[in-house]
Amino acid sequence: MTEILFRSLEDVQWRVGEGDDGTFAGYACRYGKRDSYGTTFHPGVFRRGIDRRDYALLFMHDPTRPVGTFRAEERDDHLWIEGRYDDTAAGRDARVMARSGSAPELSVGFVRTDLPEWSKLAEMGDDERKDVLENIRSARLVEVSQITARMAAVPGSKLKTVRSALGDLYVAAGEPTVDEQLRMLGEEQAAREAAEDDRRMKERQRRAAWLRLTTVGGA
């Protein structure tokens, strides 16, 4: 399951350095907080999913628009990042927007590593599946992005915009999303059940025909 997901939390706090060094630091993700997508990150979620090397700070999750670099650290109740803006026009613009309030929010891009195989997920009851999908307990950090104000206010709006802009850059060729996989598995299960019903109907019809022939022959 390699679908890249994006989450922004309204209470994430970070600050941009006051000097000319272009540094920034703060929370990129808070744990135990239900986000606008109905999911919750749990403590230790990135314990095995953080690279010790630098990550790119992107603008609006666009891999063609890096504005800086950072390193990430898993802490008890949050994901902490520290980094520096690039000394480029894009980096300087992003820093100005962060300080002015036009683009003051952070959003994490990640891949979940805690989901079972599709078939097992499809076999779960509604409550069990809901618990698995809504509680993120293990994930691999991909990037953190600076996003414009209020983009996290409407569930789904940011994700739709981002995917429209990225096209295939962030989606493996032919790789279905979680929702698409569950829908396809449901359709496959329905098709199997319909085929089994058809087989049983034909078997009943065959037996009925055999009984009629037997009865007529016996008379």
mmCIF file of C-alpha atoms in Angstrom:
data_model
loop_
_atom_site.group_PDB
_atom_site.id
_atom_site.type_symbol
_atom_site.label_atom_id
_atom_site.label_comp_id
_atom_site.label_asym_id
_atom_site.label_seq_id
_atom_site.Cartn_x
_atom_site.Cartn_y
_atom_site.Cartn_z
ATOM 1 C CA MET A 1 0.000 0.000 0.000
ATOM 2 C CA THR A 2 2.007 2.924 -1.290
ATOM 3 C CA GLU A 3 -0.642 5.618 -1.555
ATOM 4 C CA ILE A 4 0.801 8.911 -0.321
ATOM 5 C CA LEU A 5 -1.542 10.711 2.060
ATOM 6 C CA PHE A 6 -1.505 14.300 3.288
ATOM 7 C CA ARG A 7 -2.657 15.684 6.621
ATOM 8 C CA SER A 8 -2.806 19.165 8.118
ATOM 9 C CA LEU A 9 -3.687 19.803 11.750
ATOM 10 C CA GLU A 10 -5.065 23.137 12.847
ATOM 11 C CA ASP A 11 -3.138 23.183 16.125
ATOM 12 C CA VAL A 12 0.298 22.528 14.587
ATOM 13 C CA GLN A 13 2.723 25.211 15.722
ATOM 14 C CA TRP A 14 6.025 26.244 14.183
ATOM 15 C CA ARG A 15 8.070 29.402 14.008
ATOM 16 C CA VAL A 16 10.342 31.068 11.508
ATOM 17 C CA GLY A 17 13.581 32.557 12.794
ATOM 18 C CA GLU A 18 13.657 36.316 13.244
ATOM 19 C CA GLY A 19 17.195 36.690 11.901
ATOM 20 C CA ASP A 20 18.578 36.372 8.412
ATOM 21 C CA ASP A 21 19.621 32.743 8.714
ATOM 22 C CA GLY A 22 16.287 31.472 7.371
ATOM 23 C CA THR A 23 15.754 28.831 10.040
ATOM 24 C CA PHE A 24 12.458 27.346 11.149
ATOM 25 C CA ALA A 25 11.395 24.815 13.785
ATOM 26 C CA GLY A 26 8.271 23.399 15.338
ATOM 27 C CA TYR A 27 5.579 20.738 15.353
ATOM 28 C CA ALA A 28 4.787 19.150 12.003
ATOM 29 C CA CYS A 29 2.286 16.698 13.481
ATOM 30 C CA ARG A 30 0.591 16.360 16.861
ATOM 31 C CA TYR A 31 -0.444 12.959 18.156
ATOM 32 C CA GLY A 32 -3.768 12.037 19.673
ATOM 33 C CA LYS A 33 -5.590 14.780 17.755
ATOM 34 C CA ARG A 34 -8.405 13.899 15.360
ATOM 35 C CA ASP A 35 -7.868 15.723 12.062
ATOM 36 C CA SER A 36 -10.335 17.011 9.478
ATOM 37 C CA TYR A 37 -10.154 13.679 7.628
ATOM 38 C CA GLY A 38 -11.307 11.790 10.719
ATOM 39 C CA THR A 39 -7.924 10.158 11.348
ATOM 40 C CA THR A 40 -5.675 10.237 14.412
ATOM 41 C CA PHE A 41 -1.884 9.853 14.586
ATOM 42 C CA HIS A 42 -0.712 7.807 17.565
ATOM 43 C CA PRO A 43 2.535 8.186 19.541
ATOM 44 C CA GLY A 44 5.432 6.367 17.888
ATOM 45 C CA VAL A 45 3.778 6.488 14.471
ATOM 46 C CA PHE A 46 7.011 7.579 12.738
ATOM 47 C CA ARG A 47 9.386 5.641 15.000
ATOM 48 C CA ARG A 48 10.549 3.414 12.146
ATOM 49 C CA GLY A 49 9.632 5.773 9.338
ATOM 50 C CA ILE A 50 12.069 8.673 9.708
ATOM 51 C CA ASP A 51 15.204 9.036 7.616
ATOM 52 C CA ARG A 52 18.164 10.557 9.451
ATOM 53 C CA ARG A 53 19.113 12.547 6.363
ATOM 54 C CA ASP A 54 17.599 15.848 5.248
ATOM 55 C CA TYR A 55 14.039 16.022 3.974
ATOM 56 C CA ALA A 56 12.726 18.589 1.517
ATOM 57 C CA LEU A 57 10.361 21.268 2.728
ATOM 58 C CA LEU A 58 7.963 21.604 -0.188
ATOM 59 C CA PHE A 59 5.395 24.232 -1.050
ATOM 60 C CA MET A 60 1.870 22.830 -1.396
ATOM 61 C CA HIS A 61 3.176 19.233 -1.640
ATOM 62 C CA ASP A 62 4.599 19.992 -5.070
ATOM 63 C CA PRO A 63 7.881 18.053 -5.553
ATOM 64 C CA THR A 64 8.903 20.560 -8.212
ATOM 65 C CA ARG A 65 8.722 23.414 -5.668
ATOM 66 C CA PRO A 66 11.204 22.757 -2.834
ATOM 67 C CA VAL A 67 11.728 25.751 -0.563
ATOM 68 C CA GLY A 68 14.083 24.356 2.087
ATOM 69 C CA THR A 69 15.343 21.333 3.983
ATOM 70 C CA PHE A 70 14.750 19.942 7.464
ATOM 71 C CA ARG A 71 15.402 17.032 9.779
ATOM 72 C CA ALA A 72 12.668 15.291 11.730
ATOM 73 C CA GLU A 73 12.564 13.827 15.218
ATOM 74 C CA GLU A 74 9.895 11.675 16.805
ATOM 75 C CA ARG A 75 8.923 12.910 20.281
ATOM 76 C CA ASP A 76 6.397 11.735 22.845
ATOM 77 C CA ASP A 77 3.359 13.566 21.516
ATOM 78 C CA HIS A 78 4.493 15.140 18.259
ATOM 79 C CA LEU A 79 6.767 15.079 15.240
ATOM 80 C CA TRP A 80 9.371 17.829 15.603
ATOM 81 C CA ILE A 81 11.198 19.386 12.650
ATOM 82 C CA GLU A 82 14.078 21.852 12.381
ATOM 83 C CA GLY A 83 15.367 23.261 9.124
ATOM 84 C CA ARG A 84 16.405 26.130 6.931
ATOM 85 C CA TYR A 85 14.893 27.838 3.922
ATOM 86 C CA ASP A 86 16.837 27.700 0.668
ATOM 87 C CA ASP A 87 18.602 30.891 -0.314
ATOM 88 C CA THR A 88 16.566 31.023 -3.519
ATOM 89 C CA ALA A 89 13.677 33.162 -4.725
ATOM 90 C CA ALA A 90 11.243 30.349 -3.838
ATOM 91 C CA GLY A 91 12.780 29.885 -0.398
ATOM 92 C CA ARG A 92 12.760 33.594 0.391
ATOM 93 C CA ASP A 93 9.163 33.934 -0.834
ATOM 94 C CA ALA A 94 8.031 30.982 1.308
ATOM 95 C CA ARG A 95 9.702 32.495 4.363
ATOM 96 C CA VAL A 96 7.963 35.832 3.774
ATOM 97 C CA MET A 97 4.596 34.091 3.368
ATOM 98 C CA ALA A 98 5.116 32.080 6.541
ATOM 99 C CA ARG A 99 5.791 35.235 8.524
ATOM 100 C CA SER A 100 3.021 37.299 6.902
ATOM 101 C CA GLY A 101 0.361 34.651 7.531
ATOM 102 C CA SER A 102 -0.593 33.982 3.916
ATOM 103 C CA ALA A 103 1.025 30.520 4.019
ATOM 104 C CA PRO A 104 1.498 29.757 7.722
ATOM 105 C CA GLU A 105 0.495 26.084 7.954
ATOM 106 C CA LEU A 106 2.345 22.795 7.705
ATOM 107 C CA SER A 107 1.109 19.521 6.241
ATOM 108 C CA VAL A 108 2.784 16.106 6.320
ATOM 109 C CA GLY A 109 3.049 13.756 3.355
ATOM 110 C CA PHE A 110 3.361 10.117 4.423
ATOM 111 C CA VAL A 111 2.773 6.496 3.501
ATOM 112 C CA ARG A 112 0.944 4.264 5.933
ATOM 113 C CA THR A 113 2.784 1.079 6.931
ATOM 114 C CA ASP A 114 0.233 -0.242 9.425
ATOM 115 C CA LEU A 115 -2.461 -1.475 7.058
ATOM 116 C CA PRO A 116 -3.057 -5.201 6.502
ATOM 117 C CA GLU A 117 -3.409 -6.830 3.096
ATOM 118 C CA TRP A 118 -6.377 -5.627 1.044
ATOM 119 C CA SER A 119 -8.145 -8.970 1.334
ATOM 120 C CA LYS A 120 -7.908 -8.945 5.144
ATOM 121 C CA LEU A 121 -9.116 -5.350 5.273
ATOM 122 C CA ALA A 122 -12.108 -6.228 3.107
ATOM 123 C CA GLU A 123 -12.991 -9.207 5.319
ATOM 124 C CA MET A 124 -13.151 -7.096 8.495
ATOM 125 C CA GLY A 125 -16.418 -5.991 10.004
ATOM 126 C CA ASP A 126 -17.378 -2.345 9.603
ATOM 127 C CA ASP A 127 -16.326 -1.336 13.130
ATOM 128 C CA GLU A 128 -12.973 -3.114 12.964
ATOM 129 C CA ARG A 129 -12.180 -1.663 9.516
ATOM 130 C CA LYS A 130 -13.193 1.807 10.684
ATOM 131 C CA ASP A 131 -10.813 1.549 13.657
ATOM 132 C CA VAL A 132 -7.915 0.427 11.446
ATOM 133 C CA LEU A 133 -8.437 3.135 8.826
ATOM 134 C CA GLU A 134 -9.009 5.996 11.260
ATOM 135 C CA ASN A 135 -6.079 5.291 13.612
ATOM 136 C CA ILE A 136 -2.620 5.755 12.095
ATOM 137 C CA ARG A 137 -0.158 3.773 14.185
ATOM 138 C CA SER A 138 2.780 3.354 11.809
ATOM 139 C CA ALA A 139 3.835 5.449 8.821
ATOM 140 C CA ARG A 140 6.829 6.493 6.721
ATOM 141 C CA LEU A 141 7.458 10.216 6.460
ATOM 142 C CA VAL A 142 7.851 11.397 2.860
ATOM 143 C CA GLU A 143 7.952 15.191 3.189
ATOM 144 C CA VAL A 144 6.503 18.196 4.985
ATOM 145 C CA SER A 145 4.943 21.066 3.095
ATOM 146 C CA GLN A 146 4.183 24.673 3.818
ATOM 147 C CA ILE A 147 0.628 25.365 2.712
ATOM 148 C CA THR A 148 -1.536 28.433 2.296
ATOM 149 C CA ALA A 149 -3.862 29.630 5.037
ATOM 150 C CA ARG A 150 -7.089 27.705 5.675
ATOM 151 C CA MET A 151 -6.284 24.929 3.222
ATOM 152 C CA ALA A 152 -6.926 22.361 5.964
ATOM 153 C CA ALA A 153 -10.303 23.840 6.897
ATOM 154 C CA VAL A 154 -12.373 21.821 4.402
ATOM 155 C CA PRO A 155 -11.801 18.058 4.548
ATOM 156 C CA GLY A 156 -10.639 16.722 1.197
ATOM 157 C CA SER A 157 -10.220 20.060 -0.562
ATOM 158 C CA LYS A 158 -6.447 20.253 -0.182
ATOM 159 C CA LEU A 159 -5.916 16.620 -1.117
ATOM 160 C CA LYS A 160 -8.010 17.004 -4.263
ATOM 161 C CA THR A 161 -6.128 20.123 -5.285
ATOM 162 C CA VAL A 162 -2.753 18.532 -4.638
ATOM 163 C CA ARG A 163 -3.513 15.375 -6.581
ATOM 164 C CA SER A 164 -4.837 17.399 -9.494
ATOM 165 C CA ALA A 165 -1.583 19.348 -9.617
ATOM 166 C CA LEU A 166 0.740 16.375 -9.178
ATOM 167 C CA GLY A 167 -0.805 13.941 -11.605
ATOM 168 C CA ASP A 168 1.276 10.766 -11.651
ATOM 169 C CA LEU A 169 4.224 12.209 -9.708
ATOM 170 C CA TYR A 170 2.834 11.067 -6.374
ATOM 171 C CA VAL A 171 0.784 8.063 -7.463
ATOM 172 C CA ALA A 172 2.434 4.864 -8.655
ATOM 173 C CA ALA A 173 1.257 3.861 -12.107
ATOM 174 C CA GLY A 174 -1.906 1.829 -11.742
ATOM 175 C CA GLU A 175 -1.705 1.854 -7.932
ATOM 176 C CA PRO A 176 -5.256 2.109 -6.534
ATOM 177 C CA THR A 177 -6.028 4.098 -3.402
ATOM 178 C CA VAL A 178 -7.348 2.474 -0.218
ATOM 179 C CA ASP A 179 -10.932 3.422 -1.077
ATOM 180 C CA GLU A 180 -10.547 2.174 -4.658
ATOM 181 C CA GLN A 181 -9.079 -1.128 -3.477
ATOM 182 C CA LEU A 182 -11.923 -1.684 -1.030
ATOM 183 C CA ARG A 183 -14.478 -0.855 -3.713
ATOM 184 C CA MET A 184 -12.862 -3.275 -6.181
ATOM 185 C CA LEU A 185 -12.664 -6.013 -3.549
ATOM 186 C CA GLY A 186 -16.326 -5.459 -2.755
ATOM 187 C CA GLU A 187 -17.200 -5.726 -6.443
ATOM 188 C CA GLU A 188 -15.128 -8.902 -6.802
ATOM 189 C CA GLN A 189 -16.836 -10.438 -3.760
ATOM 190 C CA ALA A 190 -20.253 -9.509 -5.152
ATOM 191 C CA ALA A 191 -19.319 -11.060 -8.510
ATOM 192 C CA ARG A 192 -18.173 -14.273 -6.797
ATOM 193 C CA GLU A 193 -21.399 -14.455 -4.800
ATOM 194 C CA ALA A 194 -23.471 -13.858 -7.952
ATOM 195 C CA ALA A 195 -21.541 -16.584 -9.791
ATOM 196 C CA GLU A 196 -22.102 -18.980 -6.874
ATOM 197 C CA ASP A 197 -25.827 -18.143 -6.807
ATOM 198 C CA ASP A 198 -25.995 -18.783 -10.544
ATOM 199 C CA ARG A 199 -24.186 -22.116 -10.126
ATOM 200 C CA ARG A 200 -26.587 -23.191 -7.397
ATOM 201 C CA MET A 201 -29.597 -22.157 -9.481
ATOM 202 C CA LYS A 202 -28.353 -24.167 -12.443
ATOM 203 C CA GLU A 203 -27.697 -27.143 -10.172
ATOM 204 C CA ARG A 204 -31.254 -26.960 -8.798
ATOM 205 C CA GLN A 205 -32.623 -26.699 -12.334
ATOM 206 C CA ARG A 206 -30.527 -29.723 -13.409
ATOM 207 C CA ARG A 207 -31.792 -31.777 -10.477
ATOM 208 C CA ALA A 208 -35.367 -30.716 -11.105
ATOM 209 C CA ALA A 209 -35.056 -31.721 -14.768
ATOM 210 C CA TRP A 210 -33.538 -35.070 -13.772
ATOM 211 C CA LEU A 211 -36.419 -35.708 -11.329
ATOM 212 C CA ARG A 212 -38.978 -34.930 -14.023
ATOM 213 C CA LEU A 213 -37.321 -37.323 -16.435
ATOM 214 C CA THR A 214 -37.110 -39.993 -13.737
ATOM 215 C CA THR A 215 -40.783 -39.552 -12.852
ATOM 216 C CA VAL A 216 -41.919 -39.699 -16.475
ATOM 217 C CA GLY A 217 -39.739 -42.737 -17.161
ATOM 218 C CA GLY A 218 -40.986 -44.507 -14.032
ATOM 219 C CA ALA A 219 -44.652 -43.914 -14.945
#
